[in-house]
Tab-separated table of C-alpha atoms in Angstrom:
chain	number	residue	atom	x	y	z
S	19	MET	CA	78.915	104.288	138.400
S	20	GLY	CA	77.364	100.805	137.767
S	21	ARG	CA	78.641	99.438	141.062
S	22	ASN	CA	77.340	102.409	143.071
S	23	LEU	CA	73.894	101.911	141.555
S	24	LEU	CA	73.907	98.225	142.431
S	25	SER	CA	75.022	99.003	145.977
S	26	GLY	CA	72.159	101.495	146.309
S	27	ILE	CA	69.680	98.898	145.105
S	28	LEU	CA	71.062	96.420	147.629
S	29	TYR	CA	70.608	98.926	150.457
S	30	LEU	CA	66.987	99.709	149.544
S	31	LEU	CA	66.111	96.046	149.216
S	32	CYS	CA	67.668	95.250	152.560
S	33	MET	CA	65.676	98.038	154.239
S	34	ALA	CA	62.476	96.773	152.647
S	35	LEU	CA	63.131	93.269	153.860
S	36	VAL	CA	63.853	94.401	157.399
S	37	GLN	CA	60.681	96.482	157.523
S	38	ALA	CA	58.607	93.594	156.194
S	39	GLY	CA	59.958	91.409	158.951
S	40	THR	CA	59.733	88.233	156.927
S	41	ASP	CA	61.485	85.034	157.888
S	42	LYS	CA	63.089	84.865	154.435
S	43	THR	CA	65.165	88.030	154.922
S	44	ALA	CA	68.458	86.243	155.360
S	45	ASP	CA	67.933	83.982	152.333
S	46	GLU	CA	66.847	86.887	150.129
S	47	LEU	CA	69.828	88.928	151.254
S	48	ILE	CA	72.225	86.112	150.361
S	49	ARG	CA	70.544	85.671	146.950
S	50	ILE	CA	70.694	89.386	146.157
S	51	GLN	CA	74.333	89.603	147.238
S	52	SER	CA	75.101	86.686	144.944
S	53	GLU	CA	73.347	88.367	141.998
S	54	ILE	CA	75.174	91.634	142.634
S	55	SER	CA	78.478	89.812	142.845
S	56	GLN	CA	77.730	88.089	139.559
S	57	ALA	CA	76.711	91.405	137.965
S	58	ASN	CA	79.966	93.016	139.102
S	59	LYS	CA	81.924	90.098	137.707
S	60	THR	CA	80.071	90.370	134.378
S	61	LEU	CA	80.796	94.103	134.260
S	62	THR	CA	84.493	93.513	134.924
S	63	ASP	CA	84.609	90.727	132.327
S	64	ASN	CA	82.948	92.972	129.750
S	65	GLN	CA	85.428	95.772	130.415
S	66	GLU	CA	88.342	93.358	130.083
S	67	GLN	CA	86.862	91.935	126.892
S	68	GLN	CA	86.414	95.419	125.433
S	69	THR	CA	90.029	96.276	126.249
S	70	ALA	CA	91.210	93.041	124.638
S	71	LEU	CA	89.058	93.640	121.547
S	72	MET	CA	90.387	97.186	121.156
S	73	SER	CA	93.968	95.917	121.422
S	74	GLU	CA	93.201	93.316	118.777
S	75	LEU	CA	91.606	95.983	116.581
S	76	ALA	CA	94.753	98.099	116.885
S	77	GLU	CA	96.943	95.226	115.706
S	78	ILE	CA	94.587	94.336	112.848
S	79	GLU	CA	94.389	97.915	111.566
S	80	LYS	CA	98.158	98.338	111.835
S	81	GLN	CA	98.646	95.099	109.874
S	82	TYR	CA	96.063	96.203	107.332
S	83	GLY	CA	97.923	99.493	106.778
S	84	ILE	CA	101.276	97.739	106.401
S	85	THR	CA	99.797	95.201	103.961
S	86	VAL	CA	98.259	97.933	101.803
S	87	VAL	CA	101.606	99.756	101.561
S	88	SER	CA	103.414	96.507	100.745
S	89	LEU	CA	100.798	95.618	98.144
S	90	LYS	CA	101.128	98.999	96.441
S	91	ALA	CA	104.914	98.628	96.345
S	92	MET	CA	104.616	95.123	94.877
S	93	GLU	CA	102.115	96.279	92.241
S	94	LYS	CA	104.532	99.045	91.282
S	95	GLN	CA	107.384	96.518	90.935
S	96	ILE	CA	105.189	94.264	88.813
S	97	ALA	CA	104.209	97.156	86.542
S	98	GLU	CA	107.869	98.174	86.136
S	99	LYS	CA	108.926	94.599	85.409
S	100	GLN	CA	106.130	94.165	82.855
S	101	GLN	CA	107.151	97.398	81.152
S	102	LYS	CA	110.779	96.249	81.052
S	103	LEU	CA	109.754	92.894	79.572
S	104	ARG	CA	107.764	94.680	76.859
S	105	LYS	CA	110.832	96.784	75.982
S	106	VAL	CA	113.080	93.690	75.916
S	107	LYS	CA	110.563	91.885	73.737
S	108	ASP	CA	110.385	94.829	71.318
S	109	GLU	CA	114.183	95.113	71.209
S	110	THR	CA	114.516	91.369	70.663
S	111	SER	CA	112.017	91.470	67.818
S	112	THR	CA	113.751	94.454	66.176
S	113	LEU	CA	117.189	92.861	66.569
S	114	SER	CA	116.015	89.523	65.135
S	115	ALA	CA	114.560	91.295	62.096
S	116	ASP	CA	117.783	93.283	61.634
S	117	ILE	CA	119.925	90.137	61.832
S	118	SER	CA	117.693	88.477	59.263
S	119	GLU	CA	118.105	91.446	56.878
S	120	GLN	CA	121.885	91.464	57.329
S	121	LYS	CA	122.066	87.730	56.638
S	122	LYS	CA	120.068	88.154	53.420
S	123	ALA	CA	122.375	90.962	52.254
S	124	LEU	CA	125.411	88.850	53.076
S	125	GLU	CA	124.022	85.898	51.165
S	126	VAL	CA	123.593	88.103	48.081
S	127	GLN	CA	127.218	89.267	48.322
S	128	ILE	CA	128.523	85.749	48.812
S	129	LYS	CA	126.570	84.456	45.801
S	130	ALA	CA	127.842	87.342	43.670
S	131	ALA	CA	131.435	86.722	44.716
S	132	TYR	CA	131.094	83.013	44.027
S	133	ALA	CA	129.640	83.697	40.571
S	134	MET	CA	132.568	85.924	39.673
S	135	GLY	CA	135.023	83.310	40.887
S	136	LYS	CA	138.585	83.695	42.127
S	137	LYS	CA	139.997	83.243	38.605
S	138	ASP	CA	138.365	86.467	37.450
S	139	LYS	CA	140.309	88.430	40.018
S	140	LEU	CA	143.535	86.767	38.986
S	141	LYS	CA	142.823	87.502	35.314
S	142	LEU	CA	142.201	91.156	36.118
S	143	MET	CA	145.493	91.381	37.991
S	144	LEU	CA	147.321	89.923	34.931
S	145	ASN	CA	145.401	92.063	32.447
S	146	GLN	CA	147.776	94.755	31.238
S	147	GLN	CA	145.586	96.054	28.408
S	148	ASP	CA	143.423	98.264	30.619
S	149	PRO	CA	145.246	98.940	33.931
S	150	ALA	CA	142.702	101.595	35.001
S	151	LEU	CA	139.777	99.160	34.696
S	152	SER	CA	141.699	96.490	36.509
S	153	SER	CA	142.460	98.917	39.330
S	154	ARG	CA	138.838	99.977	39.715
S	155	ILE	CA	137.583	96.414	39.791
S	156	LEU	CA	140.198	95.433	42.381
S	157	VAL	CA	139.056	98.363	44.573
S	158	TYR	CA	135.481	97.115	44.182
S	159	TYR	CA	136.578	93.634	45.257
S	160	ASP	CA	138.234	95.065	48.365
S	161	TYR	CA	135.115	97.094	49.143
S	162	LEU	CA	132.886	94.000	48.900
S	163	ASN	CA	135.245	92.021	51.126
S	164	LYS	CA	135.304	94.732	53.807
S	165	ASP	CA	131.533	95.089	53.639
S	166	ARG	CA	131.091	91.327	54.047
S	167	LEU	CA	133.406	91.315	57.042
S	168	ALA	CA	131.552	94.252	58.580
S	169	LYS	CA	128.237	92.475	58.101
S	170	LEU	CA	129.660	89.322	59.692
S	171	ASP	CA	130.921	91.291	62.702
S	172	TYR	CA	127.550	92.996	63.093
S	173	ILE	CA	125.688	89.671	62.887
S	174	LEU	CA	127.957	88.108	65.524
S	175	GLU	CA	127.568	91.081	67.889
S	176	ALA	CA	123.811	91.216	67.292
S	177	GLN	CA	123.435	87.504	67.971
S	178	SER	CA	125.407	87.901	71.189
S	179	ARG	CA	123.156	90.793	72.246
S	180	LEU	CA	120.086	88.761	71.264
S	181	THR	CA	121.218	85.844	73.417
S	182	ALA	CA	121.773	88.212	76.379
S	183	LEU	CA	118.319	89.728	75.883
S	184	GLU	CA	116.690	86.307	75.779
S	185	LEU	CA	118.447	85.298	79.008
S	186	GLU	CA	117.390	88.612	80.599
S	187	GLN	CA	113.824	87.998	79.477
S	188	VAL	CA	113.797	84.523	81.049
S	189	LYS	CA	115.203	85.897	84.318
S	190	ASP	CA	112.772	88.834	84.439
S	191	THR	CA	109.862	86.516	83.656
S	192	GLU	CA	110.810	84.296	86.614
S	193	ILE	CA	111.026	87.350	88.911
S	194	LEU	CA	107.667	88.585	87.605
S	195	GLU	CA	106.054	85.216	88.302
S	196	GLN	CA	107.443	85.264	91.855
S	197	ASN	CA	106.178	88.828	92.373
S	198	LEU	CA	102.743	87.829	91.099
S	199	LYS	CA	102.637	84.975	93.622
S	200	VAL	CA	103.642	87.340	96.439
S	201	ASN	CA	101.043	89.824	95.204
S	202	GLU	CA	98.376	87.116	95.249
S	203	ALA	CA	99.345	86.142	98.815
S	204	GLN	CA	99.193	89.781	99.936
S	205	GLN	CA	95.797	90.202	98.293
S	206	LYS	CA	94.556	87.178	100.245
S	207	LEU	CA	96.053	88.562	103.457
S	208	LEU	CA	94.280	91.853	102.804
S	209	VAL	CA	90.936	90.107	102.296
S	210	ASP	CA	91.441	87.978	105.420
S	211	THR	CA	92.388	91.050	107.450
S	212	GLN	CA	89.307	92.905	106.229
S	213	ALA	CA	87.092	89.954	107.169
S	214	LYS	CA	88.679	89.676	110.616
S	215	ARG	CA	88.266	93.418	111.169
S	216	LYS	CA	84.597	93.180	110.185
S	217	GLU	CA	84.013	90.378	112.712
S	218	LEU	CA	85.826	92.328	115.399
S	219	LEU	CA	83.803	95.481	114.738
S	220	ALA	CA	80.618	93.414	115.016
S	221	LEU	CA	81.724	92.211	118.460
S	222	LEU	CA	82.611	95.733	119.515
S	223	GLU	CA	79.284	97.039	118.220
S	224	LYS	CA	77.547	94.395	120.319
S	225	ASP	CA	79.469	95.478	123.401
S	226	TYR	CA	78.889	99.164	122.635
S	227	SER	CA	75.247	98.804	121.671
S	228	SER	CA	74.138	101.390	124.210
S	229	THR	CA	74.622	105.111	123.570
S	230	GLN	CA	76.236	105.480	126.993
S	231	ALA	CA	78.852	102.856	126.160
S	232	LYS	CA	79.676	104.542	122.836
S	233	LEU	CA	79.908	107.914	124.553
S	234	SER	CA	82.277	106.522	127.175
S	235	GLN	CA	84.434	105.077	124.398
S	236	LEU	CA	84.473	108.413	122.580
S	237	GLN	CA	85.324	110.387	125.710
S	238	GLU	CA	88.100	107.973	126.591
S	239	GLY	CA	89.583	108.396	123.083
S	240	GLU	CA	89.462	112.183	123.374
S	241	GLN	CA	91.161	112.049	126.768
S	242	ARG	CA	93.901	109.836	125.370
S	243	LEU	CA	94.500	112.274	122.510
S	244	GLN	CA	94.619	115.221	124.917
S	245	LYS	CA	97.234	113.407	127.004
S	246	VAL	CA	99.329	112.624	123.910
S	247	VAL	CA	99.219	116.231	122.686
S	248	ALA	CA	99.936	117.562	126.182
S	249	GLY	CA	102.911	115.242	126.501
S	250	LEU	CA	104.269	116.287	123.124
S	251	GLN	CA	103.652	119.937	123.949
S	252	ARG	CA	105.772	119.698	127.091
S	253	PHE	CA	108.708	118.455	125.042
S	254	ASN	CA	110.452	121.279	123.202
S	255	PHE	CA	111.051	120.101	119.639
S	256	LYS	CA	112.324	123.473	118.499
S	257	GLU	CA	116.017	122.766	118.940
S	258	VAL	CA	115.655	119.165	117.774
S	259	ILE	CA	113.978	120.287	114.563
S	260	LYS	CA	116.489	123.050	113.879
S	261	SER	CA	119.387	120.667	114.435
S	262	VAL	CA	118.338	118.483	111.503
S	263	PHE	CA	115.972	120.677	109.522
S	264	ASP	CA	116.792	124.285	108.836
S	265	LEU	CA	113.602	126.238	109.471
S	266	SER	CA	115.277	129.622	109.461
S	267	SER	CA	114.264	130.284	105.865
S	268	ASP	CA	110.714	128.994	106.401
S	269	GLN	CA	107.833	131.278	107.146
S	270	PRO	CA	106.637	130.775	110.749
S	271	PHE	CA	103.509	128.639	110.981
S	272	GLU	CA	101.508	131.409	112.628
S	273	LYS	CA	102.149	133.627	109.576
S	274	LEU	CA	100.462	131.017	107.363
S	275	LYS	CA	97.088	131.437	109.058
S	276	GLY	CA	94.325	131.511	106.466
S	277	ASN	CA	96.639	130.317	103.672
S	278	LEU	CA	97.418	126.703	104.539
S	279	PRO	CA	96.485	124.102	101.923
S	280	TRP	CA	94.089	121.329	102.922
S	281	PRO	CA	95.654	117.880	103.427
S	282	VAL	CA	93.167	116.199	101.085
S	283	GLU	CA	90.338	117.087	98.733
S	284	GLY	CA	86.832	116.209	99.877
S	285	GLN	CA	83.685	117.396	101.557
S	286	ILE	CA	83.719	118.614	105.158
S	287	VAL	CA	81.079	116.429	106.797
S	288	GLN	CA	81.788	117.536	110.373
S	289	LYS	CA	82.901	121.048	111.247
S	290	PHE	CA	84.943	122.179	114.231
S	291	GLY	CA	82.688	122.404	117.296
S	292	SER	CA	79.797	120.455	115.764
S	293	GLN	CA	77.951	117.882	117.869
S	294	ARG	CA	79.649	114.553	118.427
S	295	MET	CA	77.184	112.694	120.662
S	296	ASP	CA	77.505	114.528	124.001
S	297	SER	CA	80.887	115.925	122.931
S	298	ARG	CA	82.187	118.263	120.215
S	299	TRP	CA	84.458	117.811	117.219
S	300	ASP	CA	87.849	119.386	117.997
S	301	GLY	CA	88.867	119.238	114.341
S	302	VAL	CA	87.121	118.666	111.033
S	303	LEU	CA	86.103	115.427	109.371
S	304	ILE	CA	86.768	115.372	105.622
S	305	GLU	CA	85.035	112.760	103.502
S	306	ALA	CA	87.447	111.098	101.046
S	307	SER	CA	87.884	107.744	99.350
S	308	GLU	CA	89.876	105.056	101.122
S	309	GLY	CA	93.476	104.987	99.943
S	310	THR	CA	93.536	108.639	98.864
S	311	GLU	CA	96.953	110.125	99.601
S	312	LEU	CA	97.007	112.999	102.092
S	313	LYS	CA	99.702	115.644	102.421
S	314	ALA	CA	101.361	117.671	105.154
S	315	VAL	CA	100.015	121.224	105.180
S	316	SER	CA	103.348	122.767	106.189
S	317	ASN	CA	106.998	121.963	106.935
S	318	GLY	CA	107.640	120.166	110.178
S	319	ARG	CA	108.654	116.987	111.923
S	320	VAL	CA	106.630	113.865	112.740
S	321	VAL	CA	106.349	113.534	116.518
S	322	PHE	CA	103.661	110.815	116.662
S	323	ALA	CA	102.861	108.025	114.209
S	324	ASP	CA	100.901	105.151	115.716
S	325	TRP	CA	97.471	103.730	116.451
S	326	LEU	CA	95.484	105.604	119.113
S	327	ARG	CA	92.212	104.423	120.557
S	328	GLY	CA	89.326	106.397	119.088
S	329	TYR	CA	91.479	107.851	116.276
S	330	GLY	CA	93.044	104.808	114.652
S	331	LEU	CA	96.284	105.351	112.748
S	332	LEU	CA	97.298	108.888	113.641
S	333	ILE	CA	100.110	111.199	112.544
S	334	ILE	CA	101.002	114.375	114.441
S	335	ILE	CA	103.390	116.920	112.933
S	336	ASP	CA	105.126	119.581	115.006
S	337	HIS	CA	105.546	122.884	113.155
S	338	ASN	CA	107.519	124.665	115.857
S	339	ASP	CA	106.484	127.444	118.264
S	340	GLY	CA	103.685	125.365	119.814
S	341	TYR	CA	101.795	124.544	116.602
S	342	MET	CA	100.843	121.019	115.568
S	343	THR	CA	98.608	119.402	112.950
S	344	LEU	CA	96.851	116.060	113.424
S	345	TYR	CA	95.743	113.542	110.768
S	346	ALA	CA	93.655	110.567	111.966
S	347	PHE	CA	91.546	107.552	110.820
S	348	ASN	CA	94.267	106.719	108.258
S	349	GLN	CA	94.557	103.499	106.294
S	350	SER	CA	98.361	103.559	106.189
S	351	LEU	CA	101.147	105.718	107.578
S	352	TYR	CA	104.056	106.550	105.266
S	353	LYS	CA	106.133	108.429	107.835
S	354	SER	CA	107.680	107.555	111.201
S	355	VAL	CA	108.520	109.532	114.334
S	356	GLY	CA	111.498	111.775	113.656
S	357	ASP	CA	110.903	112.108	109.915
S	358	GLN	CA	111.085	115.646	108.580
S	359	VAL	CA	108.395	116.582	106.075
S	360	LYS	CA	107.869	119.379	103.603
S	361	ALA	CA	104.599	121.129	102.797
S	362	GLY	CA	102.728	119.074	100.205
S	363	GLU	CA	104.643	115.868	100.956
S	364	VAL	CA	102.534	112.698	101.098
S	365	ILE	CA	102.458	111.371	104.674
S	366	ALA	CA	99.587	108.852	104.799
S	367	ALA	CA	96.525	107.420	103.053
S	368	VAL	CA	92.895	108.039	103.969
S	369	GLY	CA	91.193	105.144	105.735
S	370	LYS	CA	88.648	104.177	108.354
S	371	SER	CA	90.854	102.959	111.169
S	372	GLY	CA	89.833	103.371	114.782
S	373	GLY	CA	86.780	101.191	114.231
S	374	ARG	CA	85.018	103.485	111.738
S	375	ASP	CA	82.708	102.101	109.075
S	376	GLN	CA	83.188	104.966	106.585
S	377	PRO	CA	86.487	106.336	105.228
S	378	GLY	CA	87.453	109.896	106.018
S	379	LEU	CA	90.171	112.117	107.450
S	380	TYR	CA	90.120	113.763	110.848
S	381	PHE	CA	92.228	116.910	110.531
S	382	GLY	CA	93.043	119.026	113.559
S	383	VAL	CA	95.190	122.029	114.403
S	384	ARG	CA	96.646	122.651	117.857
S	385	GLU	CA	97.948	125.969	119.159
S	386	GLN	CA	99.874	125.601	122.426
S	387	GLY	CA	98.094	122.278	122.878
S	388	LYS	CA	94.583	123.727	122.442
S	389	PRO	CA	92.293	122.788	119.514
S	390	VAL	CA	91.637	125.597	117.016
S	391	ASP	CA	89.333	125.640	113.989
S	392	PRO	CA	91.167	124.414	110.831
S	393	LEU	CA	88.802	126.559	108.739
S	394	LEU	CA	90.534	129.625	110.184
S	395	TRP	CA	93.934	128.320	109.151
S	396	CYS	CA	93.360	126.785	105.734
S	397	LYS	CA	92.448	128.453	102.476
S	398	GLN	CA	88.740	129.145	102.256
S	399	PRO	CA	87.108	126.406	100.179
S	400	GLU	CA	84.004	126.380	98.093
S	401	PRO	CA	80.853	125.669	100.154
S	402	GLY	CA	81.257	122.231	101.703
S	403	GLU	CA	84.481	121.481	99.835
S	404	VAL	CA	88.183	121.553	100.739
S	405	GLY	CA	91.346	121.302	98.682
């Protein structure tokens, strides 16, 4: 369109110059041709730059999503390791106190035995005046000896367990310190990625400063999504799904109309069919905090899980018989193509990928490849709310 306009301008200027009959016609014509050539080159360069920036944005947002997932996993490991260390510390403290008590009891027995002396036992054995008393005292001696031996065995075993616990504590502390270092590095990577994304969005905003440019970008994204859905629709997943995921006992998706759960709780800020510049929303936009987990609304199989221009990190689930659900603008994807999912299973986290400046979830429903209103399929929410 830009080149046709420039060509038209060139034609009108040339006609004006001819009619004027000036001697500078040839020079003016050459100058104008040069300016048009430069304008065309600038236009081409801008388009190439925009394409390159969008490719870079895709890689950054993918990396951001991966880093967030990795960071969450590392934080979970750190929490588990800290909890384990607390338990080991408590057990070590309890065991040390128990050993100390056993040692004190043993010391009392040893002192008592020493005070009585070995000669007393020998005298009792030779004492024939009161055999019953001698017998009882000898039994008492045997009892004390067995009890002392039992206490000694317990102390030895407890000390061995205490040593093992201390070694385990040292090892777990080293692992925890390593995990904390990795966690710190991932936090830095996350901050750097966020900063780089912000710079990139500023460049893209500069390139797309005009409404027409933004509209073209939006329309191109919608066309890409339509092509993806159409391509997936042509492929029959029915047999593939049934071969690995028994759907025979599941209620058909079409029977769930009006009763599907919402993928995430939040306010619907854009309804199906509402204005989207010179286009229309072919799904709903749900406002939710970044990082909020979102869930599959029904059983199915992931048939798309990747970054798509205009929609960011996108997951598409096939529910058989021509029905699909779409979840876009995600921060992270937890599922891959081919994964089978159950209703209510967490599949991604809410984000603002695709170049958005506010977090939210695009949720769409497709019937035979055509967009349908999710409000007709999901449970009726309170005014403005879902979930």
